[in-house]
Each structure stands twice: as C-alpha cells, then as structure tokens.
Amino acid sequence: MTSGAEPTRRPRRLAPGARVAVVAPSGPVPDDRLQAGLDILRGWDLDPVVAPHVLDVHREFDYLAGTDADRAADLQRAWCDPDVDAVLCARGGYGAQRMVDLLDWDAMRAAPPKAFVGYSDITALHEAFAVRLGVSTLHGPMVATADFLKNPRAQDHLRATLFEPETVRVIEAVGESSGALVPGTARGVTLGGCLSLLAADLGAVGARGSARGGLLCLEDVGEEAYRIDRYLTQLLRGGWLDGVSGILLGSWSECDPLRDLLLDRLGGLGVPVAEDFGFGHCAGALTLPLGVPGELDADAGTLTLAAPALT
C-alpha cells in the first residue's frame, strides 16, 4: 500500500533560457489569458512552448480542453521530451481524472524527472506523479489563471521555487486566522491538494492507499460545509487518514465557514493541524512542494522543508 511517506525523486531547478512546456490537462483555456501568462514566463527568461491542444475545446463537453486522448498525449509528450525542462499547467477546471489512465506511465517513468506545476483539478496528477513516478511536484499557480497574471506574490514565490528553491525552504502561514487549529509539531513528506479531488481518488486503481506518515495539505473552493464534511468523512471512513503525521490547511475560498467543522473532523486524529497556509484558490497563492520531507510547526505556522523542492 503506497502512503504519504513514500520517498520521491526531486527534479532539477530551472536556469535562464530553460524551455518549459504549457499543457491543459483539464478545462479549456482562454487565449488572452494564455498569452498574458506566456509573456510573464518570457519575462523570467524562460522559453515557453505551448502544447498542440492547449486551446482545444471538446465538441460535446465544453468543460474539457479537447479530447481525453489529446490532453493525455500533450502531457506525455511534454514530460518525455528531453528538451523540455518543466511542465506547467495552463489551468484546472475538470478533466484530469478522465485522462490520467491514458498516460503511458512506463514511458514517463523512464524520462528524467522535471518540475511539474499546477493546483485544483491537477491534484489528480500530483497524486499520480507521486505514486506512479515517485516524483515530487509543485502545487502552485497556473499560467493562464487570474491570480498568476495579477498577483506579484504568487508570481514571485513560484519564480523563487523554480529558480532558487533554497530561498523558500520555510513556508509561513499568511492569513489572518493563521495558527494552530491543533497545536504541535510533526515531520513527514508533503502530499495532498484539493480535498474534493483527493476524496474522488479514493479506491481508484493506482491511487495512494493512505496518507500515513505524510504532512497532508488540504484546500478547496466553492463548497458548502456539508460537502466538505462528506469529503473528510469519506477519507476518515476509508482509513485514508490513518497514521497521517500532520495537516496543513490552505484556502477555502467561497466556502461556508469551516473552522468548527475542520476541528470536528480532523481534531480527533491527534495530530497537529495548522491553518491558513496561503496555498490553493486564493489571492497570492504560495507554491507548495509536494513529495518533499519537512517539519510542520502548527504553533508557529511554519513548514520547514528538509531540502529544497528542486535540486
């Protein structure tokens, strides 16, 4: 059974002139936002290459960026291309789960690891990369999303993580309610992302068996309290949270007030739980490395990585 304590391979950091591929594994991408995001990447002295189907829209299901096969092919080609140094997602939405089993994981495992960036629906791919490839990834802003385009903090933190990861080994809670929901310190390997995607992955072939030994990072957007309750209860009943070392809570934008519910569902685990770490669907979202060992200090509101996210 794979768990949150699985060791991972860390990709290499980027250098000026690096070629980065932009892919759309989930929802359709507005061209104007894509072009604005590409301009930011070029301003970082990167060479962005847009995958062939990034601007596609599925003929029947307009919430998908083209067919499952085409989205999978774009991602696999970018990952396996020796001239590509990183793979950046254009946006989330929905669709990653539909194409994850179309990827040739043997071919992708044979390719050297590279930085992979995204959040929201991309959680399904973060989990697959961790379990099937043993590669650490970056839960961070996406190229064609409003927060990346308009928020300097989101841009600066992602850029530092990609180019100078040793400068962002300590990640601090940033919100007004930051602090300990449950006090204490814990060590483990970071994992997680969007709560609803983690719950949807439960029991799927090739999915992570549990978060045992891990520092679980959770966030979501636009959910009523009873739905968050259902996702957490599903993970609890399925034993997925058994043995988790600690929990970091990110943003809950456009959600009902959740503090009491989160304490009710997570407090009984007997592990540190830290609030408001500023990752996920929020303004100025921080880049959070997944698959990297670290120490959570819930009282201080800090996550200290044992090593930089990228080598």
XYZ file of C-alpha atoms in Angstrom:
311
model
C 0.000 0.000 0.000
C 1.533 3.314 -1.047
C 1.479 6.054 1.556
C 2.402 9.652 2.242
C 5.824 8.560 3.453
C 6.936 7.274 0.050
C 10.374 8.651 -0.969
C 10.437 10.760 -4.118
C 12.851 11.959 -6.772
C 13.318 15.719 -6.934
C 13.537 17.400 -10.339
C 16.207 19.917 -11.238
C 15.758 23.642 -10.785
C 15.396 25.933 -13.778
C 18.041 28.242 -15.204
C 17.657 31.228 -17.540
C 16.821 30.055 -21.047
C 15.091 26.865 -19.854
C 12.374 25.511 -22.118
C 9.036 24.948 -20.376
C 6.006 23.228 -21.861
C 2.499 24.543 -21.158
C -0.252 21.892 -21.147
C -4.014 21.830 -20.448
C -4.935 18.520 -18.785
C -8.358 19.701 -17.617
C -10.562 22.635 -18.650
C -10.485 24.920 -21.705
C -8.044 27.811 -21.696
C -8.861 31.432 -22.682
C -6.357 32.519 -25.318
C -5.937 36.049 -23.945
C -5.013 34.739 -20.509
C -2.668 32.181 -22.009
C -0.823 34.855 -23.976
C -0.526 37.069 -20.898
C 0.898 34.161 -18.908
C 3.390 33.334 -21.626
C 4.593 36.941 -21.550
C 5.306 36.609 -17.821
C 7.303 33.424 -18.409
C 9.295 35.095 -21.172
C 9.979 37.939 -18.742
C 11.607 35.329 -16.492
C 13.943 34.463 -19.400
C 12.146 31.166 -19.994
C 11.309 29.690 -23.388
C 7.643 28.585 -23.169
C 6.304 26.091 -25.687
C 2.540 25.608 -25.938
C 1.375 22.016 -26.393
C -0.666 21.391 -29.569
C -4.085 21.001 -27.920
C -3.964 23.637 -25.174
C -6.609 25.820 -26.841
C -8.888 22.939 -27.851
C -12.475 22.646 -26.603
C -14.240 19.284 -26.582
C -17.040 19.148 -29.184
C -19.594 17.588 -26.820
C -18.363 18.548 -23.355
C -17.291 22.163 -23.406
C -15.832 21.944 -19.894
C -12.920 19.921 -21.300
C -9.865 21.231 -23.160
C -10.255 18.821 -26.070
C -10.439 15.049 -26.012
C -9.053 12.926 -23.203
C -6.609 11.290 -25.619
C -5.268 14.618 -26.894
C -4.847 16.081 -23.413
C -3.008 12.957 -22.291
C -0.811 12.968 -25.385
C 0.183 16.595 -24.796
C 1.202 15.898 -21.209
C 3.091 12.710 -22.000
C 4.925 14.257 -24.934
C 5.986 17.248 -22.844
C 7.148 15.065 -19.949
C 9.139 12.718 -22.164
C 10.686 15.430 -24.347
C 14.387 15.678 -23.360
C 14.452 19.323 -24.494
C 11.733 20.340 -22.020
C 12.884 21.331 -18.520
C 9.497 21.791 -16.818
C 5.799 21.193 -17.458
C 3.399 23.940 -16.384
C -0.372 23.552 -16.408
C -2.402 26.338 -18.002
C -5.435 25.936 -15.720
C -7.508 23.465 -13.723
C -11.249 23.005 -14.027
C -12.169 19.378 -14.583
C -10.798 16.553 -16.692
C -7.502 15.288 -15.281
C -9.143 12.193 -13.834
C -10.537 11.307 -17.254
C -7.117 11.173 -18.891
C -4.791 10.003 -16.101
C -5.152 6.317 -17.025
C -4.435 7.050 -20.702
C -0.845 8.039 -19.908
C 1.965 5.559 -20.568
C 3.416 5.556 -17.074
C 6.264 3.210 -18.021
C 7.435 5.662 -20.684
C 7.066 8.592 -18.302
C 8.950 6.752 -15.558
C 11.861 6.259 -17.940
C 12.143 10.015 -18.543
C 14.229 12.164 -16.159
C 12.003 13.984 -13.634
C 11.211 17.628 -14.277
C 9.284 20.316 -12.434
C 5.511 19.922 -12.761
C 3.272 22.799 -11.613
C -0.476 23.135 -11.065
C -3.249 23.001 -8.485
C -7.014 22.459 -8.170
C -8.031 19.646 -10.567
C -4.326 18.994 -11.165
C -4.346 17.345 -7.714
C -5.261 14.109 -9.508
C -1.986 14.352 -11.443
C 0.087 15.342 -8.409
C -1.110 12.151 -6.758
C -0.406 10.043 -9.854
C 3.078 11.506 -10.274
C 3.853 10.752 -6.625
C 2.541 7.190 -6.652
C 3.375 6.050 -10.188
C 6.573 8.015 -10.825
C 7.908 8.713 -7.336
C 8.490 12.332 -8.360
C 7.974 15.439 -6.244
C 5.791 18.156 -7.789
C 4.760 21.758 -7.150
C 1.264 22.750 -6.033
C 1.361 26.256 -7.441
C -0.112 28.942 -9.711
C -1.026 28.099 -13.302
C -0.047 30.038 -16.396
C -3.488 31.169 -17.600
C -5.202 31.842 -14.266
C -6.151 35.260 -12.943
C -4.160 35.039 -9.721
C -0.921 34.233 -11.534
C -1.473 37.034 -14.017
C -2.384 39.716 -11.488
C -0.670 38.892 -8.191
C 3.038 39.631 -7.716
C 3.280 37.437 -4.593
C 2.052 34.377 -6.478
C 4.471 35.113 -9.329
C 7.451 35.816 -7.087
C 7.030 32.727 -4.918
C 6.675 30.420 -7.912
C 9.666 32.002 -9.615
C 11.812 31.638 -6.483
C 10.755 27.996 -6.120
C 11.675 27.238 -9.724
C 14.981 29.134 -9.876
C 16.227 29.469 -6.274
C 14.385 26.819 -4.235
C 16.782 27.071 -1.304
C 15.395 30.584 -0.632
C 11.868 29.276 0.034
C 12.549 26.267 2.251
C 10.462 27.841 5.031
C 6.827 28.425 4.113
C 4.839 30.529 6.566
C 1.107 30.720 7.137
C -0.085 34.057 5.794
C -3.784 34.527 6.598
C -5.456 36.453 9.400
C -6.525 33.195 11.052
C -3.110 31.546 10.704
C -2.017 29.459 13.632
C -2.752 26.117 15.233
C -6.168 24.531 14.962
C -4.488 21.681 16.856
C -1.061 22.575 18.346
C 2.158 20.640 17.998
C 4.946 19.728 15.605
C 5.184 16.877 13.106
C 7.507 15.535 10.455
C 6.622 13.819 7.210
C 6.509 14.043 3.438
C 4.152 16.645 1.986
C 1.186 15.467 -0.083
C -2.343 16.481 -0.946
C -4.029 19.400 -2.658
C -7.708 19.905 -3.424
C -9.827 17.970 -0.918
C -12.623 17.024 -3.316
C -10.113 15.518 -5.761
C -8.431 13.503 -3.018
C -11.807 12.112 -1.955
C -12.694 11.313 -5.572
C -9.445 9.351 -5.951
C -10.225 7.067 -3.020
C -10.235 3.441 -4.162
C -9.156 4.166 -7.741
C -6.677 1.773 -9.353
C -3.148 3.071 -8.788
C -4.230 5.649 -6.213
C -2.373 6.311 -2.974
C -3.528 3.876 -0.303
C -3.274 6.276 2.620
C -1.683 9.471 3.890
C 0.213 7.537 6.573
C 3.471 9.221 7.521
C 2.674 12.349 5.500
C 2.081 16.038 6.062
C -1.298 16.372 4.380
C -2.095 19.671 2.639
C -5.800 20.418 2.120
C -7.762 23.195 0.414
C -10.846 23.630 -1.769
C -13.097 26.235 -3.345
C -16.811 26.990 -3.628
C -18.032 24.172 -1.372
C -20.843 24.144 1.170
C -19.986 22.895 4.644
C -21.874 19.625 4.290
C -19.856 18.725 1.197
C -16.544 19.383 2.967
C -17.923 17.272 5.814
C -18.720 14.486 3.337
C -15.263 14.521 1.728
C -13.465 14.416 5.080
C -15.811 11.755 6.460
C -15.246 9.651 3.328
C -11.478 9.819 3.850
C -11.874 9.020 7.543
C -14.196 6.068 6.952
C -11.922 4.727 4.219
C -8.939 4.733 6.582
C -7.078 7.101 4.279
C -6.199 9.476 7.130
C -4.962 6.735 9.471
C -1.394 7.468 10.559
C -1.142 10.914 8.970
C 1.611 12.910 10.717
C 0.181 16.420 10.458
C -2.168 18.588 8.420
C -1.731 21.973 6.725
C -4.881 23.847 5.751
C -4.774 26.206 2.782
C -7.524 28.422 1.397
C -11.272 27.720 1.468
C -12.347 30.486 -0.912
C -16.089 30.845 -1.491
C -16.769 28.088 1.071
C -19.030 28.224 4.112
C -17.327 28.969 7.463
C -15.424 25.775 8.213
C -13.282 26.162 11.329
C -15.596 24.267 13.669
C -16.194 21.556 11.078
C -12.484 21.097 10.377
C -11.777 20.794 14.080
C -14.633 18.296 14.455
C -13.452 16.088 11.593
C -9.668 16.427 11.989
C -9.136 17.118 15.699
C -9.740 13.509 16.640
C -6.731 12.360 14.636
C -4.488 13.617 17.432
C -2.001 15.306 15.114
C -1.002 18.960 14.616
C -3.288 20.929 12.306
C -2.165 24.361 11.062
C -4.458 26.935 9.462
C -4.277 29.459 6.636
C -1.092 28.488 4.831
C -1.972 30.543 1.764
C -1.946 27.835 -0.902
C -4.760 26.927 -3.254
C -7.642 29.014 -4.595
C -6.683 32.328 -3.028
C -5.097 35.632 -3.916
C -1.302 35.467 -3.929
C -1.260 31.681 -3.600
C 2.075 30.295 -2.469
C 3.819 27.415 -4.229
C 3.809 24.327 -2.040
C 6.221 21.473 -2.859
C 4.621 18.022 -2.673
C 6.631 14.868 -2.067
C 9.325 16.630 -0.030
C 10.128 15.814 3.626
C 9.635 18.603 6.108
C 8.606 19.667 9.597
C 5.321 21.351 10.448
C 5.191 23.652 13.481
C 1.497 24.359 13.864
C 2.016 26.850 16.722
C 4.488 28.941 14.724
C 2.596 28.438 11.468
C 5.641 27.215 9.553
C 6.556 24.370 7.245
C 10.310 23.858 7.025
C 11.433 21.666 4.154
C 14.301 19.270 4.856
C 15.699 20.002 1.394
C 14.920 22.454 -1.429
C 11.984 21.463 -3.613
C 14.251 21.190 -6.654
C 17.870 20.054 -6.818
